[in-house]
PDB file of C-alpha atoms and ligand atoms in Angstrom:
ATOM      1  CA  MET A 151      16.013 -18.693  -9.792  1.00  0.00           C
ATOM      2  CA  GLU A 152      12.378 -17.617  -9.446  1.00  0.00           C
ATOM      3  CA  LYS A 153      11.850 -19.986  -6.527  1.00  0.00           C
ATOM      4  CA  ASP A 154      14.317 -17.819  -4.538  1.00  0.00           C
ATOM      5  CA  ILE A 155      12.068 -14.770  -4.944  1.00  0.00           C
ATOM      6  CA  LYS A 156       9.677 -13.968  -2.119  1.00  0.00           C
ATOM      7  CA  GLU A 157       7.672 -11.291  -3.891  1.00  0.00           C
ATOM      8  CA  ILE A 158       7.762  -9.462  -7.210  1.00  0.00           C
ATOM      9  CA  LEU A 159       7.965  -5.731  -6.559  1.00  0.00           C
ATOM     10  CA  PHE A 160       7.937  -4.437 -10.138  1.00  0.00           C
ATOM     11  CA  THR A 161       7.048  -6.387 -13.253  1.00  0.00           C
ATOM     12  CA  GLU A 162       8.720  -5.980 -16.633  1.00  0.00           C
ATOM     13  CA  GLU A 163       5.769  -3.873 -17.831  1.00  0.00           C
ATOM     14  CA  GLU A 164       5.820  -1.605 -14.774  1.00  0.00           C
ATOM     15  CA  ILE A 165       9.550  -1.008 -15.186  1.00  0.00           C
ATOM     16  CA  LYS A 166       9.122  -0.240 -18.884  1.00  0.00           C
ATOM     17  CA  LYS A 167       6.322   2.282 -18.246  1.00  0.00           C
ATOM     18  CA  ARG A 168       8.283   4.072 -15.543  1.00  0.00           C
ATOM     19  CA  ILE A 169      11.414   4.249 -17.711  1.00  0.00           C
ATOM     20  CA  GLU A 170       9.407   5.795 -20.561  1.00  0.00           C
ATOM     21  CA  ILE A 171       8.390   8.607 -18.206  1.00  0.00           C
ATOM     22  CA  LEU A 172      11.945   9.063 -16.928  1.00  0.00           C
ATOM     23  CA  GLY A 173      13.309   9.138 -20.478  1.00  0.00           C
ATOM     24  CA  LYS A 174      10.834  11.855 -21.500  1.00  0.00           C
ATOM     25  CA  LYS A 175      11.683  14.005 -18.489  1.00  0.00           C
ATOM     26  CA  ILE A 176      15.442  13.641 -19.016  1.00  0.00           C
ATOM     27  CA  SER A 177      15.043  14.455 -22.735  1.00  0.00           C
ATOM     28  CA  GLU A 178      13.236  17.693 -21.812  1.00  0.00           C
ATOM     29  CA  ASP A 179      15.670  18.679 -19.071  1.00  0.00           C
ATOM     30  CA  TYR A 180      18.769  18.115 -21.217  1.00  0.00           C
ATOM     31  CA  LYS A 181      17.339  19.533 -24.465  1.00  0.00           C
ATOM     32  CA  GLY A 182      20.017  21.453 -26.420  1.00  0.00           C
ATOM     33  CA  LYS A 183      22.772  19.815 -24.391  1.00  0.00           C
ATOM     34  CA  PHE A 184      25.011  16.827 -25.081  1.00  0.00           C
ATOM     35  CA  PRO A 185      25.031  14.972 -21.749  1.00  0.00           C
ATOM     36  CA  LEU A 186      27.388  12.188 -20.770  1.00  0.00           C
ATOM     37  CA  PHE A 187      25.625   9.259 -19.128  1.00  0.00           C
ATOM     38  CA  VAL A 188      27.928   7.539 -16.655  1.00  0.00           C
ATOM     39  CA  CYS A 189      26.720   3.998 -16.019  1.00  0.00           C
ATOM     40  CA  ILE A 190      27.775   2.429 -12.739  1.00  0.00           C
ATOM     41  CA  LEU A 191      28.667  -1.211 -13.359  1.00  0.00           C
ATOM     42  CA  ARG A 192      27.593  -3.792 -13.035  1.00  0.00           C
ATOM     43  CA  GLY A 193      24.075  -3.361 -11.621  1.00  0.00           C
ATOM     44  CA  ALA A 194      22.904  -0.464 -13.814  1.00  0.00           C
ATOM     45  CA  PHE A 195      23.645  -1.935 -17.252  1.00  0.00           C
ATOM     46  CA  MET A 196      20.087  -3.081 -17.967  1.00  0.00           C
ATOM     47  CA  PHE A 197      18.541   0.150 -16.727  1.00  0.00           C
ATOM     48  CA  LEU A 198      20.968   2.147 -18.881  1.00  0.00           C
ATOM     49  CA  ALA A 199      20.181   0.099 -21.982  1.00  0.00           C
ATOM     50  CA  ASP A 200      16.429   0.575 -21.609  1.00  0.00           C
ATOM     51  CA  LEU A 201      16.619   4.207 -20.498  1.00  0.00           C
ATOM     52  CA  LEU A 202      18.825   5.198 -23.452  1.00  0.00           C
ATOM     53  CA  ARG A 203      16.189   3.988 -25.874  1.00  0.00           C
ATOM     54  CA  GLU A 204      13.683   6.400 -24.293  1.00  0.00           C
ATOM     55  CA  VAL A 205      15.954   9.447 -24.418  1.00  0.00           C
ATOM     56  CA  GLN A 206      15.465  11.444 -27.615  1.00  0.00           C
ATOM     57  CA  ILE A 207      18.474  13.785 -27.548  1.00  0.00           C
ATOM     58  CA  PRO A 208      22.140  13.306 -28.537  1.00  0.00           C
ATOM     59  CA  LEU A 209      24.245  11.938 -25.678  1.00  0.00           C
ATOM     60  CA  SER A 210      27.357   9.922 -25.002  1.00  0.00           C
ATOM     61  CA  VAL A 211      27.951   7.031 -22.621  1.00  0.00           C
ATOM     62  CA  ASP A 212      30.808   5.889 -20.435  1.00  0.00           C
ATOM     63  CA  PHE A 213      31.165   3.237 -17.741  1.00  0.00           C
ATOM     64  CA  MET A 214      32.605   3.093 -14.270  1.00  0.00           C
ATOM     65  CA  ALA A 215      32.905  -0.073 -12.181  1.00  0.00           C
ATOM     66  CA  ILE A 216      32.649   0.272  -8.430  1.00  0.00           C
ATOM     67  CA  SER A 217      32.887  -2.304  -5.695  1.00  0.00           C
ATOM     68  CA  SER A 218      31.371  -1.563  -2.308  1.00  0.00           C
ATOM     69  CA  TYR A 219      30.006  -4.879  -1.176  1.00  0.00           C
ATOM     70  CA  GLY A 220      32.544  -7.707  -0.975  1.00  0.00           C
ATOM     71  CA  GLY A 221      29.767 -10.103  -2.067  1.00  0.00           C
ATOM     72  CA  ASN A 222      27.377  -9.616   0.844  1.00  0.00           C
ATOM     73  CA  THR A 223      24.113  -7.727   1.344  1.00  0.00           C
ATOM     74  CA  GLU A 224      25.645  -5.026   3.537  1.00  0.00           C
ATOM     75  CA  SER A 225      27.782  -2.203   2.151  1.00  0.00           C
ATOM     76  CA  THR A 226      31.279  -2.185   3.618  1.00  0.00           C
ATOM     77  CA  GLY A 227      31.533   1.569   3.250  1.00  0.00           C
ATOM     78  CA  GLN A 228      34.749   1.006   1.336  1.00  0.00           C
ATOM     79  CA  VAL A 229      34.232   2.155  -2.227  1.00  0.00           C
ATOM     80  CA  LYS A 230      36.812   0.900  -4.679  1.00  0.00           C
ATOM     81  CA  ILE A 231      37.071   1.970  -8.328  1.00  0.00           C
ATOM     82  CA  LEU A 232      37.577  -1.160 -10.399  1.00  0.00           C
ATOM     83  CA  LYS A 233      37.277   0.632 -13.744  1.00  0.00           C
ATOM     84  CA  ASP A 234      37.508   4.359 -14.244  1.00  0.00           C
ATOM     85  CA  LEU A 235      35.948   6.442 -17.029  1.00  0.00           C
ATOM     86  CA  ASP A 236      37.675   6.622 -20.409  1.00  0.00           C
ATOM     87  CA  THR A 237      36.191  10.065 -21.137  1.00  0.00           C
ATOM     88  CA  SER A 238      37.120  13.451 -19.728  1.00  0.00           C
ATOM     89  CA  ILE A 239      34.087  14.926 -17.953  1.00  0.00           C
ATOM     90  CA  LYS A 240      35.483  18.460 -17.702  1.00  0.00           C
ATOM     91  CA  GLY A 241      32.775  20.926 -18.776  1.00  0.00           C
ATOM     92  CA  ARG A 242      30.295  18.118 -19.526  1.00  0.00           C
ATOM     93  CA  ASP A 243      26.744  17.706 -18.262  1.00  0.00           C
ATOM     94  CA  VAL A 244      27.131  14.404 -16.452  1.00  0.00           C
ATOM     95  CA  LEU A 245      24.239  12.166 -15.458  1.00  0.00           C
ATOM     96  CA  ILE A 246      25.164   9.196 -13.273  1.00  0.00           C
ATOM     97  CA  ILE A 247      23.039   6.107 -13.970  1.00  0.00           C
ATOM     98  CA  GLU A 248      22.845   3.871 -10.888  1.00  0.00           C
ATOM     99  CA  ASP A 249      20.797   0.769 -10.057  1.00  0.00           C
ATOM    100  CA  ILE A 250      20.023   1.493  -6.405  1.00  0.00           C
ATOM    101  CA  VAL A 251      20.920   4.034  -3.737  1.00  0.00           C
ATOM    102  CA  ASP A 252      20.975   2.303  -0.380  1.00  0.00           C
ATOM    103  CA  THR A 253      23.168   3.767   2.413  1.00  0.00           C
ATOM    104  CA  GLY A 254      24.325   6.446  -0.032  1.00  0.00           C
ATOM    105  CA  LEU A 255      28.005   5.698   0.603  1.00  0.00           C
ATOM    106  CA  THR A 256      28.695   4.710  -2.999  1.00  0.00           C
ATOM    107  CA  MET A 257      27.013   7.727  -4.575  1.00  0.00           C
ATOM    108  CA  ASP A 258      28.611  10.065  -2.041  1.00  0.00           C
ATOM    109  CA  ALA A 259      32.084   8.749  -2.909  1.00  0.00           C
ATOM    110  CA  VAL A 260      31.450   8.726  -6.667  1.00  0.00           C
ATOM    111  CA  THR A 261      30.018  12.257  -6.784  1.00  0.00           C
ATOM    112  CA  ARG A 262      32.848  13.624  -4.638  1.00  0.00           C
ATOM    113  CA  LEU A 263      35.398  12.065  -6.984  1.00  0.00           C
ATOM    114  CA  LEU A 264      33.680  13.214 -10.188  1.00  0.00           C
ATOM    115  CA  ARG A 265      33.232  16.763  -8.892  1.00  0.00           C
ATOM    116  CA  THR A 266      37.022  17.138  -8.628  1.00  0.00           C
ATOM    117  CA  ARG A 267      37.099  16.656 -12.421  1.00  0.00           C
ATOM    118  CA  LYS A 268      35.036  19.833 -12.949  1.00  0.00           C
ATOM    119  CA  PRO A 269      31.942  18.732 -14.884  1.00  0.00           C
ATOM    120  CA  LYS A 270      29.558  21.532 -15.903  1.00  0.00           C
ATOM    121  CA  SER A 271      26.778  19.744 -14.032  1.00  0.00           C
ATOM    122  CA  LEU A 272      26.502  16.474 -12.140  1.00  0.00           C
ATOM    123  CA  LYS A 273      23.211  14.710 -11.400  1.00  0.00           C
ATOM    124  CA  ILE A 274      22.101  11.258 -10.285  1.00  0.00           C
ATOM    125  CA  CYS A 275      19.476   9.041 -11.899  1.00  0.00           C
ATOM    126  CA  THR A 276      18.789   5.847  -9.954  1.00  0.00           C
ATOM    127  CA  LEU A 277      16.312   3.113 -10.769  1.00  0.00           C
ATOM    128  CA  LEU A 278      15.659   2.319  -7.106  1.00  0.00           C
ATOM    129  CA  ASP A 279      15.839   4.404  -3.947  1.00  0.00           C
ATOM    130  CA  LYS A 280      15.977   2.588  -0.586  1.00  0.00           C
ATOM    131  CA  GLU A 281      15.545   5.848   1.277  1.00  0.00           C
ATOM    132  CA  GLU A 282      15.103   4.554   4.833  1.00  0.00           C
ATOM    133  CA  ARG A 283      18.583   2.990   4.808  1.00  0.00           C
ATOM    134  CA  ARG A 284      20.391   6.249   4.053  1.00  0.00           C
ATOM    135  CA  LYS A 285      23.486   7.005   6.155  1.00  0.00           C
ATOM    136  CA  ILE A 286      24.657   9.955   4.052  1.00  0.00           C
ATOM    137  CA  PRO A 287      22.293  12.368   2.260  1.00  0.00           C
ATOM    138  CA  VAL A 288      22.365  11.992  -1.517  1.00  0.00           C
ATOM    139  CA  ASN A 289      20.799  14.434  -3.944  1.00  0.00           C
ATOM    140  CA  ILE A 290      18.823  12.283  -6.392  1.00  0.00           C
ATOM    141  CA  SER A 291      17.479  14.133  -9.436  1.00  0.00           C
ATOM    142  CA  TYR A 292      15.652  11.199 -11.052  1.00  0.00           C
ATOM    143  CA  TYR A 293      14.459   7.902  -9.609  1.00  0.00           C
ATOM    144  CA  GLY A 294      12.389   5.017 -10.902  1.00  0.00           C
ATOM    145  CA  PHE A 295      10.878   3.648  -7.695  1.00  0.00           C
ATOM    146  CA  LYS A 296      11.229   4.087  -3.933  1.00  0.00           C
ATOM    147  CA  ILE A 297      11.495   0.702  -2.242  1.00  0.00           C
ATOM    148  CA  PRO A 298      11.266  -0.607   1.334  1.00  0.00           C
ATOM    149  CA  ASN A 299      14.245  -1.889   3.307  1.00  0.00           C
ATOM    150  CA  LYS A 300      14.437  -5.305   1.623  1.00  0.00           C
ATOM    151  CA  PHE A 301      17.170  -6.916  -0.424  1.00  0.00           C
ATOM    152  CA  VAL A 302      16.064  -6.953  -4.055  1.00  0.00           C
ATOM    153  CA  VAL A 303      17.408  -8.667  -7.154  1.00  0.00           C
ATOM    154  CA  GLY A 304      16.675  -8.870 -10.873  1.00  0.00           C
ATOM    155  CA  TYR A 305      16.758  -6.425 -13.784  1.00  0.00           C
ATOM    156  CA  GLY A 306      20.536  -6.087 -13.417  1.00  0.00           C
ATOM    157  CA  LEU A 307      20.700  -6.337  -9.623  1.00  0.00           C
ATOM    158  CA  ASP A 308      22.447  -9.315  -8.116  1.00  0.00           C
ATOM    159  CA  TYR A 309      23.127 -11.328  -5.031  1.00  0.00           C
ATOM    160  CA  LYS A 310      26.605 -12.827  -5.351  1.00  0.00           C
ATOM    161  CA  GLU A 311      26.448 -12.232  -9.119  1.00  0.00           C
ATOM    162  CA  LYS A 312      23.238 -14.253  -9.509  1.00  0.00           C
ATOM    163  CA  TYR A 313      19.705 -13.134 -10.536  1.00  0.00           C
ATOM    164  CA  ARG A 314      20.798 -10.235 -12.787  1.00  0.00           C
ATOM    165  CA  ASN A 315      18.943 -11.733 -15.754  1.00  0.00           C
ATOM    166  CA  LEU A 316      15.521 -11.850 -14.123  1.00  0.00           C
ATOM    167  CA  PRO A 317      13.332  -9.453 -16.157  1.00  0.00           C
ATOM    168  CA  PHE A 318      11.513  -8.168 -13.040  1.00  0.00           C
ATOM    169  CA  ILE A 319      12.614  -6.759  -9.668  1.00  0.00           C
ATOM    170  CA  GLY A 320      11.857  -9.012  -6.718  1.00  0.00           C
ATOM    171  CA  ILE A 321      12.575  -9.384  -3.016  1.00  0.00           C
ATOM    172  CA  LEU A 322      15.071 -12.174  -2.364  1.00  0.00           C
ATOM    173  CA  LYS A 323      13.993 -14.800   0.182  1.00  0.00           C
ATOM    174  CA  GLU A 324      15.878 -14.189   3.411  1.00  0.00           C
ATOM    175  CA  LYS A 325      16.939 -17.819   3.710  1.00  0.00           C
ATOM    176  CA  ILE A 326      19.166 -17.322   0.650  1.00  0.00           C
ATOM    177  CA  TYR A 327      21.458 -14.875   2.429  1.00  0.00           C
ATOM    178  CA  MET A 328      20.770 -15.458   6.127  1.00  0.00           C
TER     179      MET A 328
HETATM  180  P1  LIG B 130      25.147   2.027  -1.004  1.00  0.00           P
HETATM  181  O1  LIG B 130      26.580   2.456  -1.119  1.00  0.00           O
HETATM  182  O2  LIG B 130      24.852   1.414   0.331  1.00  0.00           O
HETATM  183  O3  LIG B 130      24.171   3.121  -1.356  1.00  0.00           O
HETATM  184  O4  LIG B 130      24.940   0.822  -1.986  1.00  0.00           O
HETATM  185  C1  LIG B 130      24.876   0.952  -3.323  1.00  0.00           C
HETATM  186  C2  LIG B 130      25.162  -0.356  -4.020  1.00  0.00           C
HETATM  187  O5  LIG B 130      24.840  -1.481  -3.211  1.00  0.00           O
HETATM  188  C3  LIG B 130      24.310  -0.478  -5.250  1.00  0.00           C
HETATM  189  O6  LIG B 130      24.954   0.037  -6.373  1.00  0.00           O
HETATM  190  C4  LIG B 130      24.092  -1.978  -5.345  1.00  0.00           C
HETATM  191  O7  LIG B 130      25.117  -2.541  -6.120  1.00  0.00           O
HETATM  192  C5  LIG B 130      24.195  -2.485  -3.942  1.00  0.00           C
HETATM  193  N1  LIG B 130      22.865  -2.741  -3.340  1.00  0.00           N
HETATM  194  C6  LIG B 130      22.258  -2.060  -2.339  1.00  0.00           C
HETATM  195  N2  LIG B 130      21.057  -2.565  -2.030  1.00  0.00           N
HETATM  196  C7  LIG B 130      20.890  -3.614  -2.867  1.00  0.00           C
HETATM  197  C8  LIG B 130      19.812  -4.557  -3.053  1.00  0.00           C
HETATM  198  O8  LIG B 130      18.752  -4.535  -2.401  1.00  0.00           O
HETATM  199  N3  LIG B 130      20.023  -5.488  -4.023  1.00  0.00           N
HETATM  200  C9  LIG B 130      21.157  -5.551  -4.787  1.00  0.00           C
HETATM  201  N4  LIG B 130      22.164  -4.689  -4.638  1.00  0.00           N
HETATM  202  C10 LIG B 130      22.039  -3.732  -3.694  1.00  0.00           C
END
C-alpha cells in the first residue's frame, strides 16, 4: 500500500496533536450541552473514534452513510443516503463529523436535509478541507487541516475502498487512478 503513496502529508503524530486541540475547543464550545455527533460513513470513522476520546463532555453518536462518488476520484454531484440516522435530531445540538470537504456538494446536501429536521444547532467538523475545489460554499466550524488540490488517502480515507487503514494521510500516486 505504502508504495502507492507519493508523499505523506500528515503523520500519525501530527494528526493526533491536531485532534487534541480540536477536542479541547469542541469541549469548551459545547460545555453544558449534550451534542449529537453525526459521523458520515465511511471515511470519517477513524477521525470520529480519535476525536471522541479528546472530547470531555457528555455526547451521543449516530451514523449516516452517504455515497457521492461511484468509486472514482471526482464527485458525481449526486448525493445518495445509504443509511439514515437512527436518532431524532429535533432540538439537538448536532455536530457533523466528516473526513473531507471537497466540492462541498455532499455537505451542502446533508446540511440541507438535516436542517429540515429542526435541530437546535447544526455545525460541521471536518478533518480535511480542500478549499480550492469548492463549488458550493460550506460553513465549516472546525477543521483539522487545509490541504491542496490532491487526492489523498489513509486515516479512514479511501480510493476504491483501499488505503483506509494507513495510519497517516498521504497523496496517492496519480498513476493509480489515471
Ligand atoms: P464533496 O461532495 O466533493 O465535498 O466530496 C466529499 C466526499 O468526497 C468526502 O466525504 C470523501 O468521501 C470524498 N473525497 C473528496 N476528496 C477526497 C480525497 O482526496 N480522498 C478521498 N476521498 C475524497
